[in-house]
CSV table of C-alpha atoms in Angstrom, one decimal:
chain,number,residue,atom,x,y,z
A,1,MET,CA,15.8,-14.4,-20.9
A,2,ASP,CA,19.4,-13.6,-19.8
A,3,ILE,CA,20.8,-12.6,-16.9
A,4,HIS,CA,23.7,-9.7,-15.8
A,5,ILE,CA,25.9,-11.3,-13.6
A,6,ASP,CA,29.1,-8.6,-12.4
A,7,GLU,CA,32.2,-11.0,-12.2
A,8,LYS,CA,33.1,-9.2,-8.9
A,9,ASP,CA,30.7,-11.4,-7.5
A,10,VAL,CA,32.0,-14.5,-8.8
A,11,LYS,CA,34.5,-16.2,-6.8
A,12,THR,CA,36.5,-18.4,-9.2
A,13,GLU,CA,38.5,-21.3,-8.2
A,14,VAL,CA,40.3,-24.4,-10.5
A,15,MET,CA,41.7,-27.6,-9.2
A,16,ARG,CA,42.5,-30.7,-10.3
A,17,ALA,CA,39.6,-33.0,-11.2
A,18,ARG,CA,39.0,-36.6,-9.5
A,19,GLY,CA,37.9,-39.2,-10.7
A,20,ALA,CA,38.8,-42.1,-13.6
A,21,GLY,CA,41.5,-40.0,-16.5
A,22,GLY,CA,44.9,-41.7,-15.0
A,23,GLN,CA,48.0,-39.4,-15.1
A,24,HIS,CA,46.0,-36.0,-17.2
A,25,VAL,CA,44.0,-35.9,-14.6
A,26,ASN,CA,46.6,-35.8,-11.6
A,27,LYS,CA,48.7,-33.6,-13.7
A,28,THR,CA,46.3,-30.6,-15.0
A,29,GLU,CA,43.4,-28.0,-13.5
A,30,SER,CA,40.6,-28.7,-15.4
A,31,ALA,CA,37.5,-28.6,-12.7
A,32,VAL,CA,36.0,-25.4,-12.1
A,33,ARG,CA,34.1,-24.2,-9.5
A,34,LEU,CA,32.2,-20.6,-9.2
A,35,THR,CA,30.5,-19.2,-6.0
A,36,HIS,CA,28.1,-16.2,-6.4
A,37,ILE,CA,29.2,-13.9,-3.3
A,38,PRO,CA,25.4,-12.8,-3.0
A,39,THR,CA,23.5,-15.5,-2.9
A,40,GLY,CA,26.1,-18.6,-2.1
A,41,ILE,CA,25.3,-20.5,-5.2
A,42,THR,CA,28.1,-22.5,-5.9
A,43,VAL,CA,28.9,-24.3,-9.4
A,44,SER,CA,31.3,-27.1,-9.8
A,45,MET,CA,32.4,-28.8,-13.6
A,46,GLN,CA,34.5,-31.4,-14.1
A,47,ASP,CA,32.8,-33.0,-17.3
A,48,SER,CA,35.6,-32.1,-19.6
A,49,ARG,CA,39.6,-32.6,-19.8
A,50,SER,CA,39.7,-28.7,-20.9
A,51,GLN,CA,39.0,-26.1,-18.4
A,52,HIS,CA,38.1,-23.4,-20.9
A,53,SER,CA,35.2,-25.7,-21.6
A,54,ASN,CA,34.0,-26.2,-18.0
A,55,ARG,CA,34.4,-22.9,-17.2
A,56,ALA,CA,31.7,-22.1,-19.8
A,57,LYS,CA,29.6,-25.0,-18.8
A,58,ALA,CA,30.0,-23.4,-15.0
A,59,TRP,CA,28.9,-20.3,-16.1
A,60,GLN,CA,26.1,-21.4,-18.0
A,61,ILE,CA,24.9,-23.3,-15.3
A,62,LEU,CA,25.2,-20.4,-12.7
A,63,ARG,CA,23.4,-18.3,-15.2
A,64,ALA,CA,20.2,-20.8,-15.3
A,65,ARG,CA,20.2,-21.1,-11.2
A,66,LEU,CA,20.5,-17.2,-10.7
A,67,LEU,CA,17.7,-16.8,-13.4
A,68,ASP,CA,15.8,-19.7,-11.6
A,69,ARG,CA,15.9,-18.0,-8.0
A,70,LYS,CA,15.1,-14.9,-9.3
A,71,MET,CA,12.0,-16.2,-11.2
A,72,ALA,CA,10.9,-17.9,-8.1
A,73,GLU,CA,11.1,-14.5,-5.7
A,74,GLU,CA,9.4,-12.6,-8.6
A,75,ALA,CA,6.4,-15.6,-8.6
A,76,GLN,CA,6.4,-15.4,-4.8
A,77,LYS,CA,6.3,-11.8,-4.9
A,78,ARG,CA,3.2,-11.7,-7.4
A,79,ARG,CA,1.7,-14.7,-4.8
A,80,ASP,CA,2.3,-12.5,-2.0
A,81,THR,CA,0.1,-9.5,-3.5
A,82,ARG,CA,-2.5,-11.3,-4.8
A,83,LYS,CA,-3.1,-13.0,-1.2
A,84,ASN,CA,-2.7,-9.4,0.2
A,85,LEU,CA,-5.6,-8.4,-2.6
A,86,VAL,CA,-8.0,-11.6,-2.6
A,87,LYS,CA,-9.3,-11.7,0.8
A,88,SER,CA,-10.0,-15.1,2.2
A,89,SER,CA,-13.8,-16.5,2.7
A,90,ASP,CA,-13.6,-16.6,7.0
A,91,ARG,CA,-16.5,-15.7,8.4
A,92,SER,CA,-14.3,-13.0,10.4
A,93,GLU,CA,-14.2,-11.5,7.0
A,94,LYS,CA,-18.0,-11.3,6.1
A,95,ILE,CA,-19.6,-8.0,4.7
A,96,ARG,CA,-23.2,-8.2,5.8
A,97,THR,CA,-25.2,-10.1,7.8
A,98,TYR,CA,-29.3,-10.8,7.4
A,99,ASN,CA,-31.1,-12.0,10.4
A,100,PHE,CA,-34.5,-12.4,9.9
A,101,ALA,CA,-34.9,-13.6,13.4
A,102,GLN,CA,-34.5,-10.0,14.6
A,103,ASP,CA,-35.7,-8.1,11.3
A,104,ARG,CA,-32.4,-6.1,10.7
A,105,VAL,CA,-29.7,-6.0,8.7
A,106,THR,CA,-25.8,-5.2,9.3
A,107,ASP,CA,-23.1,-4.1,7.0
A,108,HIS,CA,-19.7,-5.0,8.7
A,109,ARG,CA,-17.7,-2.3,6.2
A,110,ILE,CA,-18.9,0.4,8.1
A,111,GLY,CA,-20.8,-1.1,11.1
A,112,MET,CA,-24.2,0.0,10.7
A,113,THR,CA,-27.5,-1.7,11.5
A,114,ILE,CA,-31.1,-1.3,10.3
A,115,SER,CA,-33.7,-2.7,10.9
A,116,ASN,CA,-37.0,-3.4,8.8
A,117,LEU,CA,-35.4,-6.3,6.6
A,118,GLU,CA,-38.6,-6.1,4.5
A,119,GLU,CA,-37.7,-1.8,3.4
A,120,VAL,CA,-34.2,-3.0,2.8
A,121,PHE,CA,-35.0,-6.0,0.5
A,122,GLU,CA,-37.3,-3.5,-1.4
A,123,GLY,CA,-34.8,-1.0,-2.0
A,124,GLU,CA,-36.3,1.9,0.6
A,125,ARG,CA,-33.6,1.4,3.1
A,126,LEU,CA,-31.1,0.2,1.2
A,127,SER,CA,-30.0,3.4,-0.4
A,128,LEU,CA,-28.7,4.2,3.0
A,129,ILE,CA,-26.3,1.5,3.7
A,130,ILE,CA,-25.4,2.8,0.0
A,131,ASP,CA,-25.2,6.2,1.1
A,132,GLU,CA,-23.0,5.5,3.9
A,133,LEU,CA,-20.8,2.8,2.1
A,134,GLN,CA,-19.9,5.5,-0.8
A,135,LYS,CA,-19.5,8.4,2.1
A,136,ASP,CA,-16.9,5.8,3.9
A,137,HIS,CA,-14.8,4.8,0.7
A,138,GLN,CA,-14.8,8.6,-0.5
A,139,GLU,CA,-13.0,9.7,3.3
A,140,SER,CA,-10.6,6.1,3.1
A,141,VAL,CA,-9.4,7.8,-0.6
A,142,MET,CA,-8.9,11.3,1.0
A,143,GLU,CA,-7.1,9.7,3.8
A,144,GLU,CA,-5.0,7.9,1.2
A,145,LEU,CA,-4.3,11.3,-0.5
A,146,LEU,CA,-3.4,13.2,2.5
A,147,ASP,CA,-1.2,10.1,3.7
A,148,GLU,CA,0.9,10.4,0.4
A,149,ASP,CA,2.0,13.9,1.0
């Protein structure tokens, strides 16, 4: 995977290399520094005695760093989206409560409470909850459609 970098967005500086190398280091400007202005990423290269090879290596490293940054941002977006889709298993986000002591069931999504647990478990009163859930779902779909316009 390759990333396109606009050359207008990159500031190129050439300078004399540092370190060992004798008189050649002091006379030629073979070190290269590339700065990607939008992100502030800087790459300095002075491995070779040739400015052209240092420039080529610096561009490779700059592309790699920008690609890494782009991939990290996309991964973070996917993680954020996944977190929004999958709710936590927190007690405050419970779906339904069966209270045997008080002989009632409460569906917290729609705020419905029905007494007589035995009839709910046998399915006689469960249809009331299902009907209300379907009605609530249809209303939320209609609201989303109206909000889009």
